[in-house]
Amino acid sequence: MKKLIVLSCFLASVAAYAQGFGGQQGQGKMEYSEKFADLNYAGDGKVYHTLDIYLPKETKDAYPVVIHTYGSAWSMNNQKGSADLNTICAALTKAGYAVVTPNHRSASDAIYPAQLHDLKAVVRFIRGNAAKYKIDTSFIAMSGFSSGGHLSSLVATTCGLKEGKSGSVTVDLVGSLGEFTKFSSCIDAASLWSPPTDIYTMNPINNFMGSGTYEGAFIGAEREGNKDKWMVASSPYYASEDDPPIILFHGTSDQIVNKEQSQELYDSLKKHNVVTELVSVSGGTHGGNEMYVSENLDKMVSFFDKAREAKAADSSTNDSMVTDPPARVLASMKQFAQVGLMGNKLVAYGSKDEFRFAVVSMNGSVARRGSFYGFHDLSSLPSGAYAVVVTFPSGIQKSLKFVKK
């Protein structure tokens, strides 16, 4: 009998601890007009590669979308039905955003960067099926709680990067999952709730279901002696001027992920002049109800609304600044399908969409990366030869040779 009591107490504590990873579901109820359930975004029939889509009650032809990922210390592969549906997701659908809740591989299924590949495949799947599921691809955002926030932060900060490098370690940041690999996996904004960001500097979480730490299981190696492997899984390491707007929410009494984790990413983003905000929740715990008060949910929605407005305004402004090129320039640019170089300017014609780019020097390092509408001035680059890789809105990439004299 004593053994049964001890076992029951242990299971109860495990459940309570797991609840902290997964967040609270709230007392409200998520309202939506239509749900598309268990869509496989990788085409492999695996449960961990399925997602759900919720459309707002207000009927429209298309909706801006937020992809929200559950927290689980990277240890669960089928928790999309517990992805803060009645708190974060409910606030988003009420505000007119379609919500996508994906599953992803757990650390026991595959180690990093498999989980990042999964979420980027989700973004591409949404773009590739936009008409079918009434998605307005002019605004695709990420959101996530805890480990889901960590993965979302990586999606946000690695746009345009094919590889992550630290020391002798190199990882693929894109992957090749699904049938929509020609589409972009970049996003327009992110909201992060109690996220680990720099897992190398965070307080380690001991794995109560096994030995070592949850981070070690996720990376495939414990921290000691493996700094480079942990660095390439840390979003502050990738922060750059072209990152999308990011808002972070973190409780001052978070008992699992120390608040300094959000502060570190926030500081890195500010250093690169990225639009960002850090909401410090007094007394907030990891996934506690105090995190999801109306004030915070409203701040998230307002942040996304402003990001959408800013993107639309930026597109309009840049379009008006581009004049029609002469016929001889258009003729010389046919091989580049709407993208080419005019002097020191990278120019896109015949499209009002956003183009992403990366400027790579001869030694393989990324000299600059970002996005542009119409044109981007490269004249401030140091003298030398570069490869300019441009990603079209469809995800197709073109490479141009640029020599800065």
Tab-separated table of C-alpha atoms in Angstrom:
chain	number	residue	atom	x	y	z
A	1	MET	CA	0.000	0.000	0.000
A	2	LYS	CA	2.826	2.406	0.869
A	3	LYS	CA	4.427	1.709	-2.524
A	4	LEU	CA	1.165	2.552	-4.259
A	5	ILE	CA	0.859	5.822	-2.319
A	6	VAL	CA	4.442	6.792	-3.168
A	7	LEU	CA	3.878	5.950	-6.850
A	8	SER	CA	0.675	7.977	-6.931
A	9	CYS	CA	2.414	10.979	-5.396
A	10	PHE	CA	5.272	10.657	-7.876
A	11	LEU	CA	2.923	10.521	-10.862
A	12	ALA	CA	0.992	13.502	-9.519
A	13	SER	CA	4.182	15.532	-9.194
A	14	VAL	CA	5.250	14.549	-12.700
A	15	ALA	CA	1.866	15.651	-14.050
A	16	ALA	CA	2.109	18.967	-12.220
A	17	TYR	CA	5.628	19.554	-13.515
A	18	ALA	CA	4.602	18.701	-17.067
A	19	GLN	CA	1.707	21.154	-16.679
A	20	GLY	CA	4.311	23.858	-16.121
A	21	PHE	CA	5.956	22.977	-19.443
A	22	GLY	CA	2.632	22.920	-21.278
A	23	GLY	CA	1.098	26.061	-19.831
A	24	GLN	CA	-2.413	26.640	-18.567
A	25	GLN	CA	-5.411	26.178	-20.812
A	26	GLY	CA	-7.425	28.882	-19.074
A	27	GLN	CA	-11.056	29.041	-18.038
A	28	GLY	CA	-12.344	30.572	-21.261
A	29	LYS	CA	-13.253	28.841	-24.487
A	30	MET	CA	-11.656	29.212	-27.892
A	31	GLU	CA	-14.226	30.199	-30.505
A	32	TYR	CA	-13.803	29.524	-34.198
A	33	SER	CA	-15.881	29.082	-37.351
A	34	GLU	CA	-14.002	26.151	-38.829
A	35	LYS	CA	-11.302	23.699	-37.833
A	36	PHE	CA	-9.081	21.647	-40.106
A	37	ALA	CA	-7.697	18.826	-37.982
A	38	ASP	CA	-4.709	16.496	-38.257
A	39	LEU	CA	-3.264	17.827	-41.508
A	40	ASN	CA	0.084	16.214	-42.253
A	41	TYR	CA	2.514	18.941	-43.258
A	42	ALA	CA	5.420	16.625	-44.113
A	43	GLY	CA	3.494	14.069	-46.173
A	44	ASP	CA	4.853	11.151	-44.161
A	45	GLY	CA	1.779	10.036	-42.199
A	46	LYS	CA	3.493	10.629	-38.849
A	47	VAL	CA	1.408	12.018	-35.977
A	48	TYR	CA	4.282	14.282	-34.940
A	49	HIS	CA	4.031	15.965	-38.344
A	50	THR	CA	0.382	16.980	-38.106
A	51	LEU	CA	-1.231	20.333	-37.405
A	52	ASP	CA	-4.651	21.889	-36.772
A	53	ILE	CA	-5.961	25.123	-38.283
A	54	TYR	CA	-8.622	27.267	-36.586
A	55	LEU	CA	-10.410	30.042	-38.482
A	56	PRO	CA	-12.010	33.009	-36.667
A	57	LYS	CA	-15.794	33.251	-36.304
A	58	GLU	CA	-15.921	36.358	-38.489
A	59	THR	CA	-16.178	35.152	-42.083
A	60	LYS	CA	-13.542	36.492	-44.494
A	61	ASP	CA	-11.943	35.394	-47.735
A	62	ALA	CA	-8.537	35.141	-46.041
A	63	TYR	CA	-7.008	35.676	-42.601
A	64	PRO	CA	-3.559	36.676	-41.330
A	65	VAL	CA	-2.159	33.696	-39.460
A	66	VAL	CA	-0.239	32.923	-36.269
A	67	ILE	CA	1.441	29.539	-35.765
A	68	HIS	CA	1.433	28.738	-32.035
A	69	THR	CA	3.628	25.942	-30.666
A	70	TYR	CA	3.130	24.164	-27.336
A	71	GLY	CA	5.728	23.856	-24.580
A	72	SER	CA	6.979	20.450	-23.450
A	73	ALA	CA	10.704	20.815	-22.733
A	74	TRP	CA	11.090	19.397	-26.254
A	75	SER	CA	9.854	16.076	-24.838
A	76	MET	CA	6.366	15.642	-26.392
A	77	ASN	CA	5.369	15.041	-30.004
A	78	ASN	CA	1.558	15.159	-29.899
A	79	GLN	CA	0.429	18.118	-27.782
A	80	LYS	CA	-1.174	20.405	-30.380
A	81	GLY	CA	-4.529	19.937	-28.653
A	82	SER	CA	-3.016	21.462	-25.493
A	83	ALA	CA	-1.336	24.455	-27.094
A	84	ASP	CA	-2.751	27.234	-24.876
A	85	LEU	CA	-5.979	27.035	-26.847
A	86	ASN	CA	-8.194	28.933	-24.415
A	87	THR	CA	-5.683	31.676	-23.631
A	88	ILE	CA	-3.213	32.731	-26.345
A	89	CYS	CA	-4.993	31.031	-29.244
A	90	ALA	CA	-8.451	32.205	-28.123
A	91	ALA	CA	-7.245	35.811	-28.016
A	92	LEU	CA	-5.810	35.507	-31.520
A	93	THR	CA	-8.914	34.012	-33.159
A	94	LYS	CA	-11.078	36.602	-31.402
A	95	ALA	CA	-8.872	39.305	-32.923
A	96	GLY	CA	-9.320	37.914	-36.429
A	97	TYR	CA	-6.191	35.790	-36.795
A	98	ALA	CA	-6.267	32.227	-38.064
A	99	VAL	CA	-4.351	29.983	-35.666
A	100	VAL	CA	-2.227	26.974	-36.562
A	101	THR	CA	-1.163	24.556	-33.815
A	102	PRO	CA	1.483	22.072	-34.995
A	103	ASN	CA	2.997	18.974	-33.514
A	104	HIS	CA	6.732	18.481	-33.867
A	105	ARG	CA	9.237	15.746	-33.184
A	106	SER	CA	10.308	15.269	-29.580
A	107	ALA	CA	13.892	14.877	-28.438
A	108	SER	CA	13.355	11.124	-28.252
A	109	ASP	CA	12.256	11.108	-31.911
A	110	ALA	CA	15.194	13.145	-33.186
A	111	ILE	CA	17.692	15.663	-31.856
A	112	TYR	CA	18.051	19.310	-32.882
A	113	PRO	CA	17.723	20.757	-35.543
A	114	ALA	CA	14.891	18.347	-36.454
A	115	GLN	CA	12.338	20.379	-34.467
A	116	LEU	CA	13.350	23.606	-36.253
A	117	HIS	CA	12.999	21.811	-39.587
A	118	ASP	CA	9.487	20.784	-38.529
A	119	LEU	CA	8.311	24.326	-37.778
A	120	LYS	CA	9.853	25.738	-40.939
A	121	ALA	CA	8.038	23.030	-42.892
A	122	VAL	CA	4.820	24.212	-41.204
A	123	VAL	CA	5.417	27.769	-42.458
A	124	ARG	CA	6.005	26.480	-45.998
A	125	PHE	CA	2.933	24.238	-45.811
A	126	ILE	CA	0.779	27.223	-44.860
A	127	ARG	CA	2.136	29.252	-47.767
A	128	GLY	CA	1.669	26.360	-50.181
A	129	ASN	CA	-1.938	25.776	-49.093
A	130	ALA	CA	-2.952	29.387	-48.490
A	131	ALA	CA	-5.933	29.411	-50.858
A	132	LYS	CA	-7.225	26.075	-49.597
A	133	TYR	CA	-7.294	27.154	-45.950
A	134	LYS	CA	-8.093	30.873	-46.418
A	135	ILE	CA	-4.704	32.176	-45.327
A	136	ASP	CA	-3.479	35.680	-46.128
A	137	THR	CA	0.242	35.084	-46.605
A	138	SER	CA	1.078	38.793	-46.380
A	139	PHE	CA	1.304	38.207	-42.621
A	140	ILE	CA	2.537	34.945	-41.099
A	141	ALA	CA	3.656	35.081	-37.470
A	142	MET	CA	4.983	32.606	-34.923
A	143	SER	CA	4.086	32.227	-31.268
A	144	GLY	CA	5.119	29.728	-28.657
A	145	PHE	CA	5.254	28.908	-24.978
A	146	SER	CA	8.389	27.642	-23.196
A	147	SER	CA	10.234	25.227	-25.531
A	148	GLY	CA	7.688	26.177	-28.190
A	149	GLY	CA	8.796	29.772	-27.684
A	150	HIS	CA	12.405	28.684	-28.052
A	151	LEU	CA	11.696	27.003	-31.396
A	152	SER	CA	9.635	29.987	-32.544
A	153	SER	CA	12.500	32.342	-31.667
A	154	LEU	CA	14.801	30.289	-33.876
A	155	VAL	CA	12.371	30.430	-36.797
A	156	ALA	CA	12.273	34.215	-36.371
A	157	THR	CA	16.027	34.795	-36.154
A	158	THR	CA	17.340	32.347	-38.782
A	159	CYS	CA	15.454	33.595	-41.839
A	160	GLY	CA	17.744	33.596	-44.867
A	161	LEU	CA	20.342	31.378	-43.191
A	162	LYS	CA	20.890	27.905	-44.567
A	163	GLU	CA	23.404	26.864	-41.918
A	164	GLY	CA	24.258	27.669	-38.337
A	165	LYS	CA	27.942	27.607	-37.446
A	166	SER	CA	29.832	27.790	-34.172
A	167	GLY	CA	33.411	26.590	-33.970
A	168	SER	CA	33.629	23.219	-35.685
A	169	VAL	CA	29.863	22.624	-35.504
A	170	THR	CA	27.607	23.253	-38.516
A	171	VAL	CA	23.868	22.505	-38.615
A	172	ASP	CA	21.269	22.723	-41.367
A	173	LEU	CA	18.751	25.422	-40.385
A	174	VAL	CA	16.185	24.810	-43.140
A	175	GLY	CA	15.617	21.106	-43.758
A	176	SER	CA	13.791	19.539	-46.694
A	177	LEU	CA	10.515	18.334	-45.189
A	178	GLY	CA	7.314	18.365	-47.193
A	179	GLU	CA	6.464	19.157	-50.788
A	180	PHE	CA	6.665	22.953	-50.487
A	181	THR	CA	10.435	23.336	-50.188
A	182	LYS	CA	10.477	26.122	-52.821
A	183	PHE	CA	8.396	28.340	-50.535
A	184	SER	CA	9.873	30.669	-47.939
A	185	SER	CA	9.976	29.702	-44.261
A	186	CYS	CA	10.487	33.325	-43.135
A	187	ILE	CA	7.931	34.986	-40.862
A	188	ASP	CA	6.731	38.525	-40.183
A	189	ALA	CA	6.551	38.676	-36.346
A	190	ALA	CA	6.702	36.520	-33.212
A	191	SER	CA	5.350	36.417	-29.667
A	192	LEU	CA	7.337	34.368	-27.166
A	193	TRP	CA	5.968	33.273	-23.791
A	194	SER	CA	8.454	32.276	-21.057
A	195	PRO	CA	10.973	31.039	-23.630
A	196	PRO	CA	14.422	29.585	-23.234
A	197	THR	CA	16.491	31.476	-25.808
A	198	ASP	CA	20.181	30.891	-25.056
A	199	ILE	CA	20.074	27.358	-23.768
A	200	TYR	CA	23.816	27.427	-23.099
A	201	THR	CA	23.401	30.105	-20.418
A	202	MET	CA	20.060	29.038	-18.912
A	203	ASN	CA	19.593	27.114	-15.692
A	204	PRO	CA	19.533	23.434	-16.760
A	205	ILE	CA	16.311	21.460	-16.293
A	206	ASN	CA	16.963	17.993	-14.889
A	207	ASN	CA	15.152	15.259	-16.790
A	208	PHE	CA	12.816	13.708	-14.209
A	209	MET	CA	11.970	10.905	-16.650
A	210	GLY	CA	15.623	9.951	-17.203
A	211	SER	CA	19.236	10.983	-16.681
A	212	GLY	CA	20.845	14.258	-17.665
A	213	THR	CA	18.913	17.375	-18.640
A	214	TYR	CA	16.090	18.128	-21.058
A	215	GLU	CA	18.417	20.440	-22.961
A	216	GLY	CA	21.003	17.688	-23.263
A	217	ALA	CA	18.424	15.276	-24.632
A	218	PHE	CA	17.284	17.924	-27.131
A	219	ILE	CA	20.827	18.681	-28.347
A	220	GLY	CA	22.053	15.109	-28.142
A	221	ALA	CA	24.902	16.045	-25.798
A	222	GLU	CA	25.139	17.536	-22.330
A	223	ARG	CA	26.528	21.049	-21.919
A	224	GLU	CA	29.990	20.291	-20.552
A	225	GLY	CA	32.488	20.330	-23.407
A	226	ASN	CA	29.816	20.902	-26.071
A	227	LYS	CA	29.399	24.678	-26.154
A	228	ASP	CA	29.310	24.926	-29.954
A	229	LYS	CA	26.507	22.363	-30.231
A	230	TRP	CA	24.454	24.355	-27.747
A	231	MET	CA	25.246	27.735	-29.305
A	232	VAL	CA	23.835	26.806	-32.725
A	233	ALA	CA	20.520	26.111	-30.983
A	234	SER	CA	20.374	29.524	-29.282
A	235	SER	CA	18.463	32.387	-30.897
A	236	PRO	CA	20.452	35.369	-29.469
A	237	TYR	CA	23.409	33.944	-31.400
A	238	TYR	CA	21.531	34.582	-34.683
A	239	ALA	CA	19.999	37.995	-33.909
A	240	SER	CA	20.485	40.473	-36.777
A	241	GLU	CA	19.052	43.680	-38.175
A	242	ASP	CA	16.661	41.904	-40.541
A	243	ASP	CA	14.820	39.947	-37.846
A	244	PRO	CA	11.038	40.451	-37.649
A	245	PRO	CA	9.366	42.273	-34.723
A	246	ILE	CA	9.379	40.117	-31.571
A	247	ILE	CA	7.504	40.533	-28.277
A	248	LEU	CA	8.463	38.515	-25.199
A	249	PHE	CA	6.467	37.787	-22.030
A	250	HIS	CA	8.258	36.429	-18.960
A	251	GLY	CA	7.304	36.081	-15.305
A	252	THR	CA	9.577	37.383	-12.571
A	253	SER	CA	8.865	34.237	-10.518
A	254	ASP	CA	9.326	31.718	-13.323
A	255	GLN	CA	10.475	28.568	-11.532
A	256	ILE	CA	11.614	26.669	-14.645
A	257	VAL	CA	13.061	29.117	-17.196
A	258	ASN	CA	14.855	32.083	-15.625
A	259	LYS	CA	13.650	35.488	-16.834
A	260	GLU	CA	17.170	36.398	-17.963
A	261	GLN	CA	16.526	34.156	-20.971
A	262	SER	CA	14.008	36.606	-22.435
A	263	GLN	CA	16.186	39.529	-21.399
A	264	GLU	CA	19.158	38.112	-23.290
A	265	LEU	CA	17.264	37.780	-26.566
A	266	TYR	CA	15.649	41.190	-26.063
A	267	ASP	CA	19.064	42.816	-25.541
A	268	SER	CA	20.476	41.097	-28.633
A	269	LEU	CA	17.557	42.266	-30.764
A	270	LYS	CA	17.808	45.842	-29.473
A	271	LYS	CA	21.524	45.848	-30.290
A	272	HIS	CA	20.580	45.167	-33.910
A	273	ASN	CA	17.752	47.750	-33.915
A	274	VAL	CA	15.017	45.132	-34.248
A	275	VAL	CA	11.514	46.178	-33.167
A	276	THR	CA	11.056	44.309	-29.898
A	277	GLU	CA	9.318	44.523	-26.522
A	278	LEU	CA	9.827	42.672	-23.241
A	279	VAL	CA	6.829	42.395	-20.918
A	280	SER	CA	7.949	41.547	-17.391
A	281	VAL	CA	5.057	39.978	-15.481
A	282	SER	CA	5.409	40.652	-11.750
A	283	GLY	CA	5.006	37.377	-9.836
A	284	GLY	CA	4.411	35.461	-13.050
A	285	THR	CA	5.252	31.753	-12.942
A	286	HIS	CA	5.989	29.320	-15.766
A	287	GLY	CA	2.657	28.883	-17.523
A	288	GLY	CA	0.737	30.322	-14.591
A	289	ASN	CA	-2.637	31.992	-15.058
A	290	GLU	CA	-1.148	35.371	-14.115
A	291	MET	CA	0.743	35.309	-17.423
A	292	TYR	CA	-2.440	35.220	-19.478
A	293	VAL	CA	-4.403	38.133	-18.070
A	294	SER	CA	-6.317	40.215	-20.621
A	295	GLU	CA	-3.746	43.007	-20.492
A	296	ASN	CA	-0.981	40.710	-21.736
A	297	LEU	CA	-3.115	38.995	-24.364
A	298	ASP	CA	-4.190	42.398	-25.646
A	299	LYS	CA	-0.549	43.497	-25.840
A	300	MET	CA	0.243	40.477	-27.981
A	301	VAL	CA	-2.632	41.194	-30.363
A	302	SER	CA	-1.750	44.900	-30.538
A	303	PHE	CA	1.880	44.047	-31.273
A	304	PHE	CA	0.856	41.813	-34.182
A	305	ASP	CA	-1.595	44.425	-35.475
A	306	LYS	CA	1.134	47.086	-35.496
A	307	ALA	CA	3.585	44.717	-37.202
A	308	ARG	CA	1.024	44.111	-39.953
A	309	GLU	CA	0.400	47.824	-40.370
A	310	ALA	CA	4.112	48.607	-40.483
A	311	LYS	CA	4.766	45.947	-43.099
A	312	ALA	CA	1.912	47.211	-45.270
A	313	ALA	CA	3.103	50.824	-44.946
A	314	ASP	CA	6.718	49.871	-45.700
A	315	SER	CA	5.607	48.002	-48.816
A	316	SER	CA	3.617	50.991	-50.029
A	317	THR	CA	6.465	53.450	-49.377
A	318	ASN	CA	9.110	51.387	-51.151
A	319	ASP	CA	6.850	50.749	-54.133
A	320	SER	CA	6.391	54.483	-54.649
A	321	MET	CA	10.146	55.083	-54.603
A	322	VAL	CA	10.969	52.727	-57.482
A	323	THR	CA	10.827	54.191	-60.965
A	324	ASP	CA	10.396	52.172	-64.141
A	325	PRO	CA	13.776	50.973	-65.482
A	326	PRO	CA	14.824	51.591	-69.077
A	327	ALA	CA	14.066	48.870	-71.627
A	328	ARG	CA	17.740	47.944	-72.022
A	329	VAL	CA	17.993	47.225	-68.300
A	330	LEU	CA	14.864	45.068	-68.355
A	331	ALA	CA	16.229	43.132	-71.311
A	332	SER	CA	19.509	42.469	-69.554
A	333	MET	CA	17.654	41.279	-66.465
A	334	LYS	CA	15.452	38.637	-68.094
A	335	GLN	CA	17.745	35.839	-66.997
A	336	PHE	CA	17.189	36.890	-63.363
A	337	ALA	CA	13.362	36.760	-63.529
A	338	GLN	CA	12.505	40.157	-62.016
A	339	VAL	CA	15.663	40.590	-59.948
A	340	GLY	CA	18.961	42.145	-60.944
A	341	LEU	CA	21.673	44.672	-60.166
A	342	MET	CA	21.696	48.290	-61.300
A	343	GLY	CA	24.973	49.834	-60.269
A	344	ASN	CA	25.196	49.295	-56.493
A	345	LYS	CA	21.482	48.589	-56.123
A	346	LEU	CA	19.769	45.216	-55.884
A	347	VAL	CA	16.504	45.736	-57.757
A	348	ALA	CA	13.238	43.767	-58.096
A	349	TYR	CA	10.696	44.654	-60.776
A	350	GLY	CA	7.154	43.590	-61.559
A	351	SER	CA	6.221	42.609	-57.996
A	352	LYS	CA	4.924	44.370	-54.913
A	353	ASP	CA	5.985	41.504	-52.659
A	354	GLU	CA	8.847	41.256	-50.210
A	355	PHE	CA	12.147	39.723	-51.346
A	356	ARG	CA	14.703	38.297	-48.919
A	357	PHE	CA	18.428	38.403	-49.602
A	358	ALA	CA	21.809	37.389	-48.248
A	359	VAL	CA	25.136	38.841	-49.360
A	360	VAL	CA	27.926	36.277	-49.054
A	361	SER	CA	31.613	37.215	-49.249
A	362	MET	CA	34.280	35.106	-50.969
A	363	ASN	CA	35.267	33.438	-47.681
A	364	GLY	CA	31.730	32.160	-47.194
A	365	SER	CA	30.698	34.546	-44.410
A	366	VAL	CA	27.392	36.421	-44.583
A	367	ALA	CA	28.171	40.102	-45.012
A	368	ARG	CA	24.546	41.229	-44.920
A	369	ARG	CA	21.059	39.771	-45.016
A	370	GLY	CA	17.614	41.253	-44.910
A	371	SER	CA	14.519	41.966	-46.970
A	372	PHE	CA	13.448	44.645	-49.418
A	373	TYR	CA	10.626	45.912	-51.558
A	374	GLY	CA	11.668	47.310	-54.922
A	375	PHE	CA	15.366	47.875	-54.261
A	376	HIS	CA	18.149	47.648	-51.688
A	377	ASP	CA	21.303	49.783	-51.676
A	378	LEU	CA	24.545	47.778	-51.474
A	379	SER	CA	26.916	50.739	-51.768
A	380	SER	CA	27.975	50.628	-48.094
A	381	LEU	CA	29.550	47.186	-48.468
A	382	PRO	CA	33.362	47.029	-48.383
A	383	SER	CA	35.108	46.617	-51.740
A	384	GLY	CA	35.200	43.044	-52.979
A	385	ALA	CA	33.345	40.290	-54.804
A	386	TYR	CA	30.133	38.872	-53.404
A	387	ALA	CA	27.369	36.407	-54.180
A	388	VAL	CA	23.899	37.831	-53.596
A	389	VAL	CA	21.295	35.141	-52.951
A	390	VAL	CA	17.749	36.437	-53.384
A	391	THR	CA	14.730	34.492	-52.120
A	392	PHE	CA	11.537	35.235	-54.046
A	393	PRO	CA	8.125	35.346	-52.324
A	394	SER	CA	7.489	31.842	-53.715
A	395	GLY	CA	10.635	30.563	-51.995
A	396	ILE	CA	12.629	30.143	-55.231
A	397	GLN	CA	16.196	31.421	-54.945
A	398	LYS	CA	18.433	33.198	-57.455
A	399	SER	CA	22.134	33.925	-57.128
A	400	LEU	CA	23.780	37.062	-58.539
A	401	LYS	CA	27.440	38.046	-58.698
A	402	PHE	CA	28.155	41.527	-57.308
A	403	VAL	CA	31.496	43.331	-57.363
A	404	LYS	CA	31.759	46.390	-55.112
A	405	LYS	CA	34.551	48.659	-56.396
